[in-house]
Short mmCIF file of C-alpha atoms in Angstrom, two decimals:
data_model
loop_
_atom_site.label_atom_id
_atom_site.label_comp_id
_atom_site.label_asym_id
_atom_site.label_seq_id
_atom_site.Cartn_x
_atom_site.Cartn_y
_atom_site.Cartn_z
CA MET A 200 21.22 9.75 -7.08
CA SER A 201 21.72 13.50 -6.71
CA THR A 202 19.18 14.21 -9.48
CA SER A 203 16.30 16.49 -8.45
CA PHE A 204 12.92 14.95 -7.69
CA THR A 205 11.39 16.45 -10.85
CA GLU A 206 14.13 15.15 -13.14
CA ALA A 207 14.18 11.73 -11.48
CA PHE A 208 10.42 11.36 -11.97
CA LYS A 209 10.72 12.17 -15.68
CA PHE A 210 13.62 9.74 -16.07
CA TYR A 211 11.94 6.74 -14.47
CA LYS A 212 8.56 7.47 -16.03
CA ARG A 213 9.79 7.28 -19.60
CA LYS A 214 8.82 4.29 -21.73
CA CYS A 215 11.24 4.54 -24.65
CA PRO A 216 14.04 4.05 -24.08
CA PHE A 217 13.29 2.11 -20.91
CA PRO A 218 15.14 3.74 -17.98
CA GLU A 219 18.32 2.24 -16.60
CA LEU A 220 17.49 0.71 -13.20
CA SER A 221 21.01 0.23 -11.82
CA GLY A 222 20.58 3.32 -9.64
CA VAL A 223 17.41 2.04 -7.99
CA VAL A 224 17.86 0.98 -4.36
CA ASP A 225 16.50 -2.52 -3.80
CA PRO A 226 16.61 -3.42 -0.09
CA ARG A 227 17.04 -7.07 -1.10
CA ASP A 228 20.25 -6.33 -3.06
CA GLU A 229 23.22 -6.57 -0.70
CA LYS A 230 25.34 -4.49 -3.10
CA LEU A 231 23.07 -1.52 -2.38
CA ARG A 232 22.95 -1.93 1.40
CA GLU A 233 25.24 1.12 1.76
CA TRP A 234 22.08 3.21 1.35
CA LEU A 235 20.34 1.44 4.20
CA GLU A 236 20.63 1.22 7.97
CA THR A 237 19.25 -1.90 9.65
CA ARG A 238 16.72 -1.18 12.39
CA SER A 239 15.71 -3.40 15.30
CA VAL A 240 12.06 -4.05 16.14
CA GLN A 241 10.13 -4.60 19.34
CA THR A 242 8.61 -8.04 19.88
CA GLN A 243 5.07 -8.22 21.24
CA PRO A 244 3.14 -10.96 23.06
CA GLN A 245 0.30 -10.68 20.52
CA ASN A 246 0.43 -13.34 17.82
CA SER A 247 1.56 -11.71 14.56
CA SER A 248 -0.05 -14.47 12.49
CA ASP A 249 -3.42 -13.14 13.63
CA PHE A 250 -2.98 -10.43 10.98
CA GLY A 251 -1.31 -12.62 8.36
CA LEU A 252 2.24 -11.62 9.37
CA VAL A 253 5.35 -13.69 10.01
CA PRO A 254 6.95 -13.37 13.49
CA PRO A 255 8.44 -9.86 13.99
CA GLU A 256 11.79 -11.29 15.06
CA THR A 257 12.20 -12.53 11.47
CA TRP A 258 11.45 -9.14 9.88
CA THR A 259 14.09 -7.19 7.98
CA VAL A 260 13.66 -3.47 8.60
CA HIS A 261 15.81 -0.74 7.06
CA GLU A 262 15.96 3.04 7.29
CA LEU A 263 17.11 5.01 4.26
CA ARG A 264 20.30 6.77 5.37
CA ASN A 265 19.79 9.91 3.29
CA HIS A 266 16.07 10.14 4.17
CA PRO A 267 15.82 9.83 7.98
CA GLY A 268 12.50 8.42 9.12
CA LEU A 269 11.84 6.50 5.89
CA LEU A 270 11.49 2.87 7.01
CA ILE A 271 11.10 -0.22 4.82
CA ILE A 272 9.90 -3.60 6.09
CA GLN A 273 10.69 -6.33 3.59
CA ASN A 274 7.41 -8.22 3.07
CA PRO A 275 6.39 -9.26 6.61
CA PHE A 276 3.27 -11.07 5.33
CA THR A 277 2.67 -14.77 4.94
CA SER A 278 1.48 -15.76 1.47
CA LEU A 279 -2.03 -16.29 2.83
CA GLY A 280 -1.78 -12.99 4.68
CA GLN A 281 -1.07 -11.25 1.38
CA ARG A 282 -4.04 -12.98 -0.19
CA TYR A 283 -6.35 -11.84 2.59
CA TRP A 284 -5.41 -8.16 2.35
CA ILE A 285 -5.39 -8.22 -1.45
CA SER A 286 -8.90 -9.69 -1.33
CA ARG A 287 -10.03 -6.98 1.06
CA CYS A 288 -8.63 -4.28 -1.24
CA LEU A 289 -10.32 -5.63 -4.38
CA ARG A 290 -13.49 -7.31 -3.13
CA ASP A 291 -14.53 -5.13 -0.18
CA PHE A 292 -12.88 -1.72 -0.17
CA PRO A 293 -14.42 -0.55 -3.49
CA LYS A 294 -17.91 -1.13 -2.01
CA ALA A 295 -20.08 1.40 -0.16
CA PRO A 296 -19.77 3.03 2.29
CA HIS A 297 -16.21 3.39 1.01
CA ARG A 298 -15.80 5.75 -1.92
CA THR A 299 -14.08 5.28 -5.26
CA ASN A 300 -13.32 7.16 -8.46
CA LEU A 301 -15.89 4.87 -10.15
CA GLN A 302 -18.66 7.12 -8.87
CA THR A 303 -17.76 9.80 -11.42
CA GLN A 304 -17.72 7.42 -14.39
CA LYS A 305 -20.53 6.29 -16.68
CA LEU A 306 -20.47 2.59 -15.97
CA PRO A 307 -23.11 -0.13 -15.56
CA GLU A 308 -24.89 0.13 -12.21
CA GLU A 309 -23.54 -3.32 -11.28
CA VAL A 310 -19.98 -1.95 -11.41
CA HIS A 311 -20.84 0.80 -8.94
CA GLY A 312 -22.55 -1.66 -6.62
CA ASP A 313 -19.94 -4.43 -6.67
CA PHE A 314 -16.88 -3.82 -8.83
CA TRP A 315 -15.23 -7.13 -8.01
CA ALA A 316 -18.27 -9.29 -8.74
CA PHE A 317 -18.58 -7.58 -12.13
CA PHE A 318 -14.86 -8.08 -12.82
CA CYS A 319 -15.12 -11.80 -12.03
CA LYS A 320 -17.95 -12.16 -14.54
CA ALA A 321 -15.97 -10.50 -17.34
CA GLU A 322 -14.81 -13.33 -19.58
CA GLU A 323 -12.94 -11.40 -22.27
CA LYS A 324 -9.46 -10.06 -21.54
CA ALA A 325 -10.36 -6.76 -23.20
CA SER A 326 -13.25 -6.30 -20.77
CA GLN A 327 -11.05 -7.11 -17.79
CA LYS A 328 -8.38 -4.71 -19.02
CA LYS A 329 -10.93 -1.90 -19.31
CA LEU A 330 -12.23 -2.56 -15.81
CA LYS A 331 -8.68 -2.55 -14.44
CA SER A 332 -8.12 0.88 -15.95
CA CYS A 333 -11.39 2.21 -14.47
CA LEU A 334 -10.70 1.54 -10.79
CA ARG A 335 -7.92 3.86 -9.55
CA TRP A 336 -8.66 4.63 -5.91
CA SER A 337 -10.87 3.99 -2.91
CA THR A 338 -11.03 5.95 0.36
CA LEU A 339 -11.81 4.53 3.80
CA GLY A 340 -12.67 6.22 7.10
CA TYR A 341 -12.24 9.97 6.66
CA HIS A 342 -12.75 10.60 2.94
CA HIS A 343 -10.16 12.92 1.47
CA ASP A 344 -11.51 15.86 -0.55
CA TRP A 345 -9.21 15.76 -3.57
CA ASP A 346 -10.12 19.27 -4.72
CA ARG A 347 -9.80 21.16 -1.44
CA LYS A 348 -7.20 18.82 0.11
CA VAL A 349 -9.10 18.59 3.40
CA TYR A 350 -10.99 16.13 5.60
CA SER A 351 -14.45 16.72 7.08
CA GLU A 352 -16.54 15.23 9.88
CA LYS A 353 -19.44 15.15 7.42
CA GLU A 354 -17.45 12.99 5.04
CA LYS A 355 -16.41 9.91 6.96
CA ASN A 356 -17.45 6.32 7.63
CA PRO A 357 -16.32 3.71 10.16
CA PHE A 358 -12.75 2.60 9.50
CA PRO A 359 -12.30 -1.16 8.84
CA GLU A 360 -11.47 -2.79 12.18
CA ASP A 361 -9.15 -5.44 10.75
CA LEU A 362 -7.06 -2.83 8.93
CA GLN A 363 -7.00 -0.70 12.06
CA GLY A 364 -5.72 -3.70 14.00
CA LEU A 365 -3.04 -4.47 11.41
CA THR A 366 -1.62 -0.95 11.41
CA SER A 367 -1.76 -0.73 15.21
CA PHE A 368 0.29 -3.93 15.37
CA LEU A 369 2.82 -2.62 12.83
CA GLY A 370 3.01 0.60 14.80
CA MET A 371 3.73 -1.21 18.07
CA ILE A 372 6.52 -3.24 16.50
CA LEU A 373 8.17 -0.14 15.01
CA GLY A 374 7.82 2.04 18.09
CA PHE A 375 4.70 4.01 17.07
CA SER A 376 2.38 2.60 19.73
CA ASP A 377 0.18 5.72 19.76
CA PHE A 378 -0.71 5.47 16.07
CA ARG A 379 -4.44 5.35 15.29
CA ALA A 380 -5.60 4.48 11.78
CA GLN A 381 -8.39 6.87 10.78
CA ALA A 382 -8.17 7.27 7.01
CA ALA A 383 -6.83 5.23 4.13
CA ILE A 384 -6.45 5.57 0.39
CA VAL A 385 -6.22 2.41 -1.69
CA ASN A 386 -4.47 3.16 -4.98
CA PHE A 387 -4.90 0.73 -7.86
CA TYR A 388 -2.17 0.76 -10.52
CA PRO A 389 -2.84 -0.98 -13.83
CA GLN A 390 0.30 -1.49 -15.92
CA GLY A 391 1.53 1.82 -17.36
CA SER A 392 0.00 4.02 -14.65
CA THR A 393 1.88 6.41 -12.37
CA LEU A 394 1.36 8.57 -9.29
CA ALA A 395 2.63 12.14 -9.61
CA GLY A 396 4.85 13.78 -7.03
CA HIS A 397 3.05 15.15 -3.98
CA THR A 398 3.17 15.57 -0.21
CA ASP A 399 0.57 14.35 2.28
CA HIS A 400 -0.25 17.38 4.42
CA SER A 401 -4.06 17.37 4.79
CA GLU A 402 -4.05 15.62 8.16
CA VAL A 403 -4.29 17.63 11.38
CA ASN A 404 -1.67 15.34 12.90
CA LEU A 405 1.49 15.65 10.81
CA GLU A 406 3.63 13.99 13.49
CA ALA A 407 2.03 10.56 13.13
CA PRO A 408 3.64 8.31 10.48
CA LEU A 409 2.10 7.14 7.21
CA PHE A 410 1.95 3.39 6.54
CA SER A 411 2.14 2.35 2.89
CA ILE A 412 1.68 -1.33 1.98
CA SER A 413 2.36 -2.67 -1.53
CA PHE A 414 0.80 -5.73 -3.16
CA GLY A 415 1.09 -7.19 -6.64
CA GLN A 416 3.57 -6.03 -9.27
CA GLU A 417 6.75 -4.26 -8.21
CA ALA A 418 7.14 -0.50 -8.46
CA ILE A 419 9.70 2.27 -8.35
CA PHE A 420 8.92 4.51 -5.39
CA LEU A 421 10.58 7.92 -5.48
CA ILE A 422 11.30 9.74 -2.21
CA GLY A 423 12.62 13.30 -2.20
CA GLY A 424 12.69 16.23 0.20
CA PRO A 425 10.43 19.17 1.13
CA SER A 426 10.97 20.68 -2.35
CA LYS A 427 10.83 19.15 -5.83
CA ASP A 428 14.28 20.65 -6.36
CA ASP A 429 15.74 18.43 -3.64
CA PRO A 430 17.56 15.21 -4.59
CA ALA A 431 15.45 12.06 -4.87
CA THR A 432 16.15 8.41 -4.18
CA PRO A 433 14.40 5.65 -6.17
CA LEU A 434 13.39 2.51 -4.25
CA ARG A 435 12.25 -0.81 -5.67
CA LEU A 436 9.23 -2.09 -3.76
CA HIS A 437 8.09 -5.71 -3.84
CA SER A 438 4.73 -7.26 -3.01
CA GLY A 439 4.12 -7.17 0.73
CA ASP A 440 6.71 -4.46 1.42
CA VAL A 441 5.71 -1.83 3.98
CA VAL A 442 7.06 1.73 3.76
CA VAL A 443 6.67 3.99 6.78
CA MET A 444 7.11 7.74 6.35
CA SER A 445 7.94 9.17 9.77
CA ARG A 446 9.84 12.10 11.28
CA GLU A 447 11.72 14.11 8.62
CA SER A 448 10.37 12.02 5.74
CA ARG A 449 6.71 12.55 6.72
CA LEU A 450 6.27 15.71 4.60
CA CYS A 451 8.67 14.84 1.79
CA TYR A 452 7.68 14.66 -1.86
CA HIS A 453 7.09 11.13 -3.10
CA ALA A 454 5.77 9.49 -6.25
CA VAL A 455 5.45 6.27 -8.23
CA PRO A 456 6.87 6.85 -11.73
CA LYS A 457 6.76 3.24 -12.91
CA ILE A 458 5.15 -0.15 -12.36
CA LEU A 459 7.49 -3.04 -13.18
CA GLN A 460 6.17 -6.16 -14.88
CA GLY A 461 7.06 -9.77 -14.14
CA CYS A 462 7.56 -9.96 -10.38
CA GLU A 463 7.66 -13.13 -8.32
CA ALA A 464 4.13 -14.03 -7.17
CA SER A 465 4.99 -14.25 -3.47
CA TRP A 466 1.27 -14.42 -2.63
CA ASN A 467 1.32 -17.92 -4.17
CA ALA A 468 4.35 -19.13 -2.20
CA GLU A 469 4.18 -22.24 -0.05
CA MET A 470 2.45 -21.56 3.26
CA VAL A 471 5.18 -22.04 5.86
CA TYR A 472 3.80 -20.38 9.00
CA PRO A 473 0.70 -21.54 10.91
CA GLU A 474 -2.35 -20.11 9.20
CA VAL A 475 -4.97 -20.73 11.91
CA LEU A 476 -6.38 -17.43 13.15
CA LYS A 477 -7.85 -16.55 16.52
CA ASN A 478 -8.40 -12.89 15.69
CA PRO A 479 -12.05 -11.75 15.89
CA LEU A 480 -11.20 -8.70 13.75
CA ILE A 481 -10.35 -10.85 10.73
CA ASP A 482 -13.06 -12.02 8.33
CA GLN A 483 -12.71 -15.76 8.98
CA ASP A 484 -14.85 -16.74 6.00
CA LEU A 485 -12.73 -14.66 3.61
CA TRP A 486 -9.54 -16.04 5.14
CA GLU A 487 -10.70 -19.58 4.46
CA LYS A 488 -11.80 -18.72 0.92
CA CYS A 489 -8.34 -17.35 0.13
CA THR A 490 -6.97 -20.90 0.37
CA LYS A 491 -9.27 -22.06 -2.45
CA GLY A 492 -7.93 -22.01 -6.00
CA ASP A 493 -11.21 -21.20 -7.73
CA PHE A 494 -11.86 -18.25 -5.42
CA TRP A 495 -8.31 -16.94 -5.73
CA GLN A 496 -7.95 -17.28 -9.52
CA PRO A 497 -9.47 -13.89 -10.52
CA PHE A 498 -7.33 -12.11 -7.91
CA ASP A 499 -4.27 -13.82 -9.35
CA GLN A 500 -5.30 -12.69 -12.82
CA TYR A 501 -5.69 -9.09 -11.64
CA LEU A 502 -2.27 -9.11 -9.99
CA SER A 503 -0.58 -10.42 -13.16
CA ASP A 504 -0.19 -6.84 -14.41
CA CYS A 505 -1.42 -4.56 -11.61
CA ARG A 506 -0.22 -3.14 -8.32
CA ILE A 507 -2.20 -2.19 -5.20
CA ASN A 508 -1.03 0.28 -2.59
CA LEU A 509 -2.75 0.62 0.76
CA ASN A 510 -1.86 3.94 2.41
CA ILE A 511 -3.03 4.44 6.00
CA ARG A 512 -2.78 7.60 8.05
CA GLN A 513 -3.88 9.20 11.32
CA VAL A 514 -5.96 12.34 10.80
CA LEU A 515 -6.60 13.66 14.31
CA ALA A 516 -4.19 15.01 16.88
CA GLY A 517 -3.50 13.03 20.05
CA ASN A 518 -6.64 11.62 21.63
CA ALA A 519 -9.00 13.96 19.77
CA THR A 520 -12.19 12.32 18.52
CA THR A 521 -13.27 14.96 15.98
CA LEU A 522 -11.65 17.52 13.70
#
């Protein structure tokens, strides 16, 4: 695992021959626990199930020993909790006022207006596959300018309150009680897609952590150092896993060189924890719909070969209200 970030990305990205995965750190594999340090969490009086999470005292949280500040929560979501947030990512977050890469493509007007409704109407697998390849990202709150790598007060919309509540809760449990969610990028990964190595440095506040939540197919997440010449560590992320980049890891290079096919569909697991919500921030109608097979079926089909990553960050410093 002493390979440079650049070389590691090339190695895990390759398709033929398929890369050897024995060097990938899977937090669920006890044989690889030498790379991980178990971290305790703070319990809170607020009901975790209000955001679709299992009780914090049952969470498994690790810190990567050779990348201080890189935290991994092993899927803290209930199966219905996963379904809710997956539905938000696919049904709601590609809609206006949020922005997507679809706006630059020549597609039917219906796709621009409601991507998910159009996807659900597509009956042929070829049509669904094409639509999957079209949607690659959506931005929420402060919209990131991909060309200039900046945020602007002129380019922002209200941040989703339920997502803000979720990340605030995660922050409290992990000791980041001051975290304020102000911008998010939802990345959509059809099978075969990657995310090149980069650092997240556009935010004014570079002390606040980044929260990265994975849903759907598993992926290899590569974390390096401040330079692409630094050694990199590959992590295997499962659906529901939460990665937090804090402290030293906040400005490290990271990437996704490969999506792995054939994961366990944990979003379809038996519902063990109470699923009755009392949270006014949660869309109660959507929550109820996620229990229905006919409503959930197209989401399940999408997840059969795709991954979703929800990356949330704080843009502003301290209690500032504008840039």
